[in-house]
Amino acid sequence: MPKNYIPPNFQDVGAAAPAMGNHLIDPTGHEFHGEPFKRHWIYGVYDGRVIFYEELVDRSYMMSKPDVCFPIVSPAAVALTGYYPTRSCVRYAPAKNEYTVSMEDFVLRNASPPEPAANEKPD
């Protein structure tokens, strides 16, 4: 992965899933420092590109009926011009007895050229 397309602190931990891609995680998250897992934002990559976003949410956390949003840590650059989310929200709506996990507050970002991957030397 070009290093400017990976958010700060996110790392490849070899969590590749067949027909899905690799998962990059942020090891500074609370669940990696002695606290129970609640939720974690994931960047999915394949063939040197970000191909999906994923909010992992623990069932017991969902059952607590949260109504909260979290900032999405963004990379310094993106490969494609487009709208990108800046918040991930986990909400329970009691009137509908409905849970929602959403990406929100999209901003337009312009494409930037890739920088060498962390394990590559520039030409």
Backbone as ProteinMPNN parsed JSONL, in Angstrom:
{"seq_chain_A": "MPKNYIPPNFQDVGAAAPAMGNHLIDPTGHEFHGEPFKRHWIYGVYDGRVIFYEELVDRSYMMSKPDVCFPIVSPAAVALTGYYPTRSCVRYAPAKNEYTVSMEDFVLRNASPPEPAANEKPD", "coords_chain_A": {"N_chain_A": [[0.841, -1.187, 0.0], [0.547, 2.223, -0.839], [2.088, 4.578, 1.274], [0.869, 7.047, 1.851], [-1.801, 6.557, 1.493], [-2.667, 5.16, 3.611], [-4.067, 5.502, 6.792], [-2.657, 7.327, 9.607], [-1.041, 5.361, 12.106], [-2.45, 3.01, 11.41], [-2.153, -0.468, 10.72], [-0.953, -3.337, 8.929], [-1.899, -6.417, 9.879], [-1.908, -8.921, 8.945], [-4.476, -9.922, 8.557], [-5.995, -11.109, 6.423], [-8.823, -11.908, 4.442], [-10.263, -14.464, 2.524], [-11.481, -13.719, -0.734], [-12.177, -11.205, 0.073], [-10.189, -9.429, 1.09], [-7.404, -7.699, 2.681], [-7.201, -6.611, 6.075], [-6.704, -3.572, 7.652], [-5.755, -2.331, 10.754], [-6.045, -0.16, 13.653], [-3.754, -0.185, 16.021], [-3.674, 1.404, 18.278], [-6.101, 1.546, 19.392], [-8.58, 1.291, 22.03], [-9.285, -1.359, 22.695], [-6.999, -2.804, 22.337], [-5.532, -2.29, 24.499], [-6.221, -3.319, 26.997], [-8.926, -2.756, 27.516], [-12.41, -3.719, 27.134], [-13.591, -4.996, 23.969], [-15.507, -2.919, 21.882], [-16.052, -1.446, 19.498], [-14.558, -0.989, 16.271], [-12.862, 0.69, 13.713], [-12.124, -0.272, 10.409], [-9.896, -0.471, 7.667], [-10.092, -1.859, 4.5], [-8.015, -3.568, 2.256], [-6.674, -4.383, -0.986], [-4.495, -5.573, -3.421], [-2.876, -3.263, -3.391], [-4.688, -1.178, -3.048], [-7.254, 0.694, -1.348], [-10.191, -0.904, -0.703], [-12.501, -1.279, 0.756], [-14.475, -0.076, 3.544], [-15.003, -0.677, 6.984], [-16.963, -0.985, 9.823], [-16.514, -2.531, 12.739], [-18.516, -3.962, 15.147], [-19.283, -4.869, 18.404], [-21.651, -7.236, 19.572], [-22.733, -7.039, 22.196], [-22.206, -4.399, 22.741], [-23.859, -3.156, 20.842], [-26.307, -3.966, 21.916], [-26.423, -2.359, 24.116], [-27.656, -0.149, 23.282], [-26.551, 2.2, 21.904], [-26.006, 5.66, 21.023], [-24.133, 7.232, 19.281], [-21.349, 8.871, 17.686], [-18.25, 8.546, 15.942], [-15.092, 9.937, 15.077], [-13.657, 9.305, 11.885], [-10.515, 8.167, 11.218], [-8.581, 9.483, 8.769], [-6.64, 8.825, 5.785], [-3.649, 10.537, 4.594], [-3.9, 11.028, 1.894], [-5.919, 10.207, -1.005], [-6.683, 7.757, -3.519], [-8.586, 8.056, -5.483], [-10.625, 10.658, -6.718], [-13.36, 11.835, -4.883], [-16.214, 11.547, -2.667], [-15.727, 11.198, 0.775], [-16.243, 9.543, 3.914], [-16.34, 11.091, 7.187], [-17.169, 10.517, 9.689], [-18.258, 7.81, 11.746], [-21.159, 6.269, 12.76], [-23.077, 4.787, 15.392], [-26.155, 3.806, 16.202], [-29.179, 3.568, 18.124], [-32.606, 3.521, 17.61], [-35.232, 4.038, 19.556], [-38.014, 4.384, 19.059], [-38.49, 3.0, 16.728], [-37.375, 0.625, 17.305], [-34.859, 0.015, 16.222], [-31.613, -0.504, 14.919], [-28.781, 1.267, 13.718], [-25.895, 1.461, 11.763], [-23.722, 3.686, 10.462], [-22.004, 5.618, 7.915], [-21.006, 8.964, 7.832], [-21.181, 12.559, 7.177], [-19.731, 13.256, 4.74], [-16.948, 14.322, 2.786], [-15.563, 16.095, 0.018], [-12.739, 14.868, -1.584], [-9.725, 15.263, -3.341], [-7.936, 13.282, -5.698], [-4.631, 12.073, -5.136], [-1.217, 11.485, -6.091], [0.346, 8.262, -5.531], [2.563, 7.599, -2.783], [5.738, 5.965, -2.193], [5.427, 2.622, -0.929], [5.697, 1.621, 2.516], [7.67, -0.323, 2.679], [9.164, 0.053, 0.405], [11.702, 1.625, -1.614], [12.11, 4.959, -2.809], [12.196, 5.76, -6.332]], "CA_chain_A": [[0.0, 0.0, 0.0], [1.243, 3.51, -0.742], [1.98, 5.008, 2.67], [-0.034, 8.187, 2.023], [-3.179, 6.065, 1.409], [-2.946, 4.466, 4.864], [-4.144, 6.468, 7.897], [-1.626, 7.191, 10.648], [-1.182, 4.293, 13.1], [-3.064, 1.778, 10.922], [-1.146, -1.461, 10.38], [-1.293, -4.635, 8.369], [-1.632, -7.464, 10.867], [-2.094, -10.206, 8.283], [-5.862, -10.375, 8.735], [-6.598, -11.199, 5.098], [-9.958, -12.819, 4.328], [-10.45, -14.859, 1.129], [-12.52, -13.035, -1.517], [-12.529, -9.941, 0.705], [-9.014, -8.569, 1.138], [-6.694, -7.583, 3.946], [-7.775, -5.656, 7.012], [-5.747, -2.737, 8.372], [-6.339, -1.91, 12.027], [-5.33, 0.838, 14.433], [-3.416, -0.827, 17.293], [-3.782, 2.325, 19.413], [-7.472, 1.454, 19.892], [-8.738, 0.893, 23.436], [-9.389, -2.812, 22.846], [-5.65, -3.372, 22.329], [-4.859, -1.798, 25.7], [-6.834, -3.809, 28.216], [-10.357, -2.485, 27.644], [-13.223, -4.639, 26.33], [-13.894, -4.598, 22.596], [-16.828, -2.354, 21.616], [-16.134, -1.193, 18.07], [-13.26, -0.647, 15.681], [-12.919, 1.045, 12.291], [-11.191, -1.07, 9.609], [-9.703, -0.2, 6.241], [-9.841, -3.082, 3.757], [-7.15, -3.32, 1.112], [-6.338, -5.486, -1.881], [-3.717, -5.203, -4.603], [-2.363, -1.904, -3.257], [-5.774, -0.188, -3.045], [-8.31, 0.596, -0.344], [-11.382, -1.37, -1.423], [-13.711, -1.206, 1.579], [-14.461, 0.421, 4.924], [-15.815, -1.577, 7.807], [-17.112, -0.702, 11.259], [-16.761, -3.75, 13.502], [-19.25, -3.595, 16.357], [-19.592, -5.992, 19.265], [-23.089, -7.39, 19.806], [-23.121, -6.506, 23.511], [-22.195, -2.936, 22.61], [-25.111, -2.804, 20.15], [-27.427, -4.186, 22.832], [-26.443, -1.254, 25.078], [-28.465, 0.877, 22.611], [-25.764, 3.438, 21.818], [-26.354, 6.751, 20.104], [-22.839, 7.909, 19.313], [-20.561, 8.933, 16.46], [-16.812, 8.559, 16.137], [-14.379, 10.426, 13.904], [-12.916, 8.32, 11.095], [-9.147, 8.601, 10.949], [-8.41, 9.441, 7.319], [-5.265, 8.878, 5.289], [-3.214, 11.844, 4.092], [-4.303, 11.166, 0.493], [-6.783, 9.17, -1.561], [-6.32, 7.418, -4.898], [-9.666, 8.465, -6.386], [-11.416, 11.821, -6.322], [-14.716, 11.46, -4.513], [-16.676, 11.925, -1.331], [-15.253, 10.249, 1.77], [-16.857, 9.798, 5.221], [-15.483, 11.576, 8.274], [-17.71, 10.007, 10.965], [-18.966, 6.538, 11.776], [-22.15, 6.378, 13.838], [-23.782, 3.592, 15.849], [-27.337, 4.388, 16.856], [-30.406, 2.815, 18.366], [-33.801, 4.365, 17.571], [-36.23, 3.299, 20.339], [-39.359, 4.45, 18.473], [-38.566, 1.983, 15.675], [-36.629, -0.55, 17.76], [-33.989, -0.183, 15.067], [-30.194, -0.167, 15.05], [-28.166, 1.756, 12.491], [-24.458, 1.743, 11.715], [-23.639, 4.493, 9.249], [-20.902, 6.536, 7.628], [-21.654, 10.27, 7.667], [-20.39, 13.772, 6.985], [-18.814, 13.038, 3.627], [-16.27, 15.498, 2.247], [-14.914, 15.877, -1.273], [-11.276, 14.809, -1.553], [-9.132, 15.093, -4.663], [-6.931, 12.232, -5.793], [-3.216, 12.435, -5.068], [-0.385, 10.347, -6.522], [0.826, 7.431, -4.425], [3.952, 7.628, -2.317], [6.218, 4.587, -2.079], [4.981, 1.859, 0.241], [6.641, 1.697, 3.633], [8.777, -1.254, 2.457], [9.794, 0.377, -0.886], [12.557, 2.808, -1.694], [11.732, 5.786, -3.95], [13.032, 5.628, -7.544]], "C_chain_A": [[0.881, 1.245, 0.0], [1.024, 4.093, 0.661], [1.047, 6.195, 2.868], [-1.511, 7.785, 1.895], [-3.586, 5.279, 2.659], [-3.009, 5.503, 5.985], [-3.015, 6.264, 8.906], [-2.014, 6.1, 11.65], [-1.79, 2.998, 12.564], [-1.979, 0.838, 10.406], [-1.764, -2.701, 9.759], [-0.927, -5.68, 9.412], [-1.885, -8.854, 10.273], [-3.482, -10.776, 8.448], [-6.578, -10.396, 7.389], [-7.721, -12.236, 5.108], [-10.143, -13.175, 2.852], [-11.64, -14.147, 0.503], [-12.954, -11.709, -0.882], [-11.351, -8.978, 0.688], [-8.401, -8.554, 2.52], [-7.327, -6.484, 4.791], [-6.66, -4.897, 7.713], [-6.44, -2.214, 9.62], [-5.471, -0.855, 12.692], [-5.012, 0.237, 15.801], [-3.412, 0.122, 18.484], [-5.187, 2.302, 20.009], [-7.546, 0.888, 21.298], [-8.741, -0.62, 23.641], [-8.027, -3.51, 22.808], [-4.856, -2.971, 23.575], [-5.655, -2.108, 26.971], [-8.312, -3.524, 28.397], [-11.151, -3.465, 26.778], [-13.465, -4.081, 24.918], [-15.326, -4.082, 22.516], [-17.023, -2.181, 20.124], [-14.754, -0.803, 17.566], [-13.461, -0.386, 14.192], [-11.802, 0.315, 11.55], [-11.098, -0.482, 8.202], [-9.387, -1.531, 5.583], [-9.046, -2.774, 2.504], [-6.931, -4.594, 0.299], [-5.569, -4.914, -3.062], [-3.283, -3.736, -4.572], [-3.41, -0.807, -3.268], [-6.693, -0.409, -1.859], [-9.577, 0.21, -1.103], [-12.647, -1.394, -0.572], [-13.409, -0.568, 2.922], [-15.352, -0.507, 5.72], [-15.803, -1.101, 9.255], [-17.425, -2.03, 11.923], [-17.399, -3.338, 14.816], [-19.602, -4.86, 17.127], [-21.101, -6.039, 19.548], [-23.512, -6.797, 21.148], [-23.101, -4.977, 23.507], [-23.471, -2.47, 21.898], [-26.299, -2.92, 21.091], [-27.494, -3.123, 23.924], [-27.2, -0.042, 24.529], [-27.726, 2.222, 22.521], [-26.396, 4.445, 20.866], [-25.126, 7.654, 20.062], [-22.172, 7.863, 17.94], [-19.089, 9.052, 16.821], [-16.155, 9.154, 14.905], [-13.673, 9.266, 13.202], [-11.536, 8.899, 10.835], [-8.897, 8.4, 9.457], [-6.94, 9.423, 6.937], [-4.934, 10.277, 4.786], [-3.717, 12.089, 2.679], [-5.241, 10.026, 0.112], [-6.418, 8.961, -3.029], [-7.344, 7.923, -5.906], [-10.365, 9.706, -5.85], [-12.825, 11.361, -5.999], [-15.044, 11.953, -3.119], [-16.333, 10.807, -0.349], [-15.853, 10.586, 3.13], [-15.847, 10.288, 6.25], [-15.969, 11.111, 9.647], [-18.376, 8.665, 10.736], [-19.895, 6.597, 12.985], [-22.808, 5.029, 14.113], [-24.942, 4.101, 16.674], [-28.454, 3.358, 17.045], [-31.558, 3.809, 18.386], [-34.924, 3.633, 18.307], [-37.623, 3.296, 19.717], [-39.564, 3.381, 17.4], [-37.968, 0.646, 16.109], [-35.635, -0.977, 16.678], [-32.56, 0.281, 15.37], [-29.667, 0.282, 13.696], [-26.675, 1.939, 12.711], [-24.254, 2.466, 10.395], [-22.323, 5.241, 9.133], [-21.546, 7.868, 7.283], [-20.638, 11.38, 7.42], [-19.299, 13.587, 5.934], [-18.228, 14.362, 3.154], [-15.616, 15.114, 0.921], [-13.404, 15.912, -1.089], [-10.779, 14.571, -2.969], [-8.047, 14.025, -4.611], [-5.531, 12.83, -5.74], [-2.394, 11.24, -5.526], [0.104, 9.548, -5.322], [2.274, 7.731, -4.069], [4.426, 6.18, -2.246], [5.659, 3.918, -0.834], [6.077, 1.894, 1.29], [7.858, 0.795, 3.398], [9.484, -1.035, 1.119], [10.709, 1.571, -0.749], [12.118, 3.608, -2.897], [12.691, 5.562, -5.11], [14.133, 6.653, -7.586]], "O_chain_A": [[1.853, 1.317, 0.752], [-0.098, 4.097, 1.168], [0.48, 6.345, 3.95], [-2.388, 8.606, 2.165], [-4.714, 4.793, 2.753], [-2.089, 6.31, 6.117], [-2.485, 5.162, 9.04], [-3.187, 5.948, 11.99], [-1.656, 1.963, 13.216], [-1.025, 1.26, 9.753], [-2.913, -3.06, 10.02], [0.24, -5.806, 9.783], [-2.053, -9.833, 11.001], [-3.651, -11.995, 8.478], [-7.633, -9.782, 7.227], [-7.587, -13.305, 5.705], [-10.177, -12.28, 2.008], [-12.684, -13.992, 1.138], [-13.985, -11.153, -1.258], [-11.51, -7.82, 0.304], [-8.816, -9.294, 3.413], [-7.917, -5.542, 4.263], [-5.769, -5.507, 8.304], [-7.565, -1.718, 9.558], [-4.305, -0.679, 12.336], [-5.893, 0.154, 16.656], [-3.168, -0.319, 19.607], [-5.442, 2.961, 21.017], [-6.689, 0.107, 21.713], [-8.249, -1.106, 24.659], [-7.913, -4.672, 23.2], [-3.668, -3.271, 23.692], [-5.752, -1.288, 27.885], [-8.907, -4.011, 29.358], [-10.625, -3.985, 25.794], [-13.533, -2.87, 24.711], [-16.251, -4.721, 23.017], [-17.989, -2.673, 19.542], [-13.899, -0.351, 18.328], [-14.142, -1.144, 13.501], [-10.662, 0.287, 12.013], [-12.097, -0.052, 7.626], [-8.511, -2.259, 6.049], [-9.36, -1.833, 1.775], [-6.993, -5.71, 0.814], [-5.953, -3.892, -3.63], [-3.317, -3.05, -5.593], [-3.083, 0.363, -3.47], [-6.894, -1.539, -1.413], [-9.988, 0.906, -2.031], [-13.748, -1.517, -1.107], [-12.266, -0.523, 3.375], [-16.327, -1.054, 5.204], [-14.743, -0.849, 9.828], [-18.492, -2.599, 11.693], [-16.885, -2.466, 15.517], [-20.153, -5.806, 16.565], [-21.738, -5.003, 19.738], [-24.539, -6.125, 21.23], [-23.897, -4.342, 24.199], [-24.091, -1.492, 22.317], [-27.196, -2.077, 21.073], [-28.519, -2.997, 24.594], [-27.365, 0.963, 25.22], [-28.216, 3.245, 23.0], [-27.217, 4.097, 20.017], [-25.08, 8.697, 20.714], [-22.399, 6.949, 17.147], [-18.732, 9.59, 17.87], [-16.611, 8.904, 13.789], [-13.156, 8.358, 13.853], [-11.408, 9.996, 10.292], [-8.99, 7.283, 8.948], [-6.094, 9.937, 7.667], [-5.826, 11.1, 4.579], [-3.94, 13.238, 2.297], [-5.34, 9.018, 0.812], [-5.913, 9.867, -3.692], [-7.002, 8.187, -7.059], [-10.661, 9.789, -4.658], [-13.419, 10.588, -6.75], [-14.27, 12.669, -2.484], [-16.608, 9.634, -0.599], [-15.97, 11.76, 3.482], [-14.665, 9.95, 6.195], [-15.273, 11.286, 10.647], [-18.971, 8.411, 9.689], [-19.472, 6.933, 14.092], [-23.061, 4.24, 13.201], [-24.754, 4.742, 17.708], [-28.635, 2.434, 16.252], [-31.503, 4.818, 19.09], [-35.514, 2.704, 17.754], [-38.343, 2.305, 19.833], [-40.683, 2.913, 17.19], [-38.042, -0.343, 15.379], [-35.574, -2.139, 16.278], [-32.343, 1.321, 15.994], [-30.054, -0.253, 12.657], [-26.247, 2.501, 13.719], [-24.571, 1.932, 9.332], [-21.624, 5.465, 10.121], [-22.519, 7.912, 6.531], [-19.425, 11.171, 7.45], [-18.11, 13.742, 6.21], [-18.911, 15.385, 3.123], [-15.178, 13.98, 0.725], [-12.855, 16.854, -0.516], [-11.349, 13.768, -3.709], [-7.337, 13.883, -3.616], [-5.282, 13.933, -6.228], [-2.826, 10.098, -5.368], [0.258, 10.09, -4.227], [3.093, 8.067, -4.925], [3.606, 5.262, -2.24], [5.443, 4.567, 0.189], [7.239, 2.164, 0.986], [8.954, 1.106, 3.863], [10.32, -1.851, 0.73], [10.519, 2.422, 0.12], [11.78, 3.021, -3.925], [13.855, 5.218, -4.906], [14.919, 6.677, -8.534]]}, "name": "protein", "num_of_chains": 1, "seq": "MPKNYIPPNFQDVGAAAPAMGNHLIDPTGHEFHGEPFKRHWIYGVYDGRVIFYEELVDRSYMMSKPDVCFPIVSPAAVALTGYYPTRSCVRYAPAKNEYTVSMEDFVLRNASPPEPAANEKPD"}
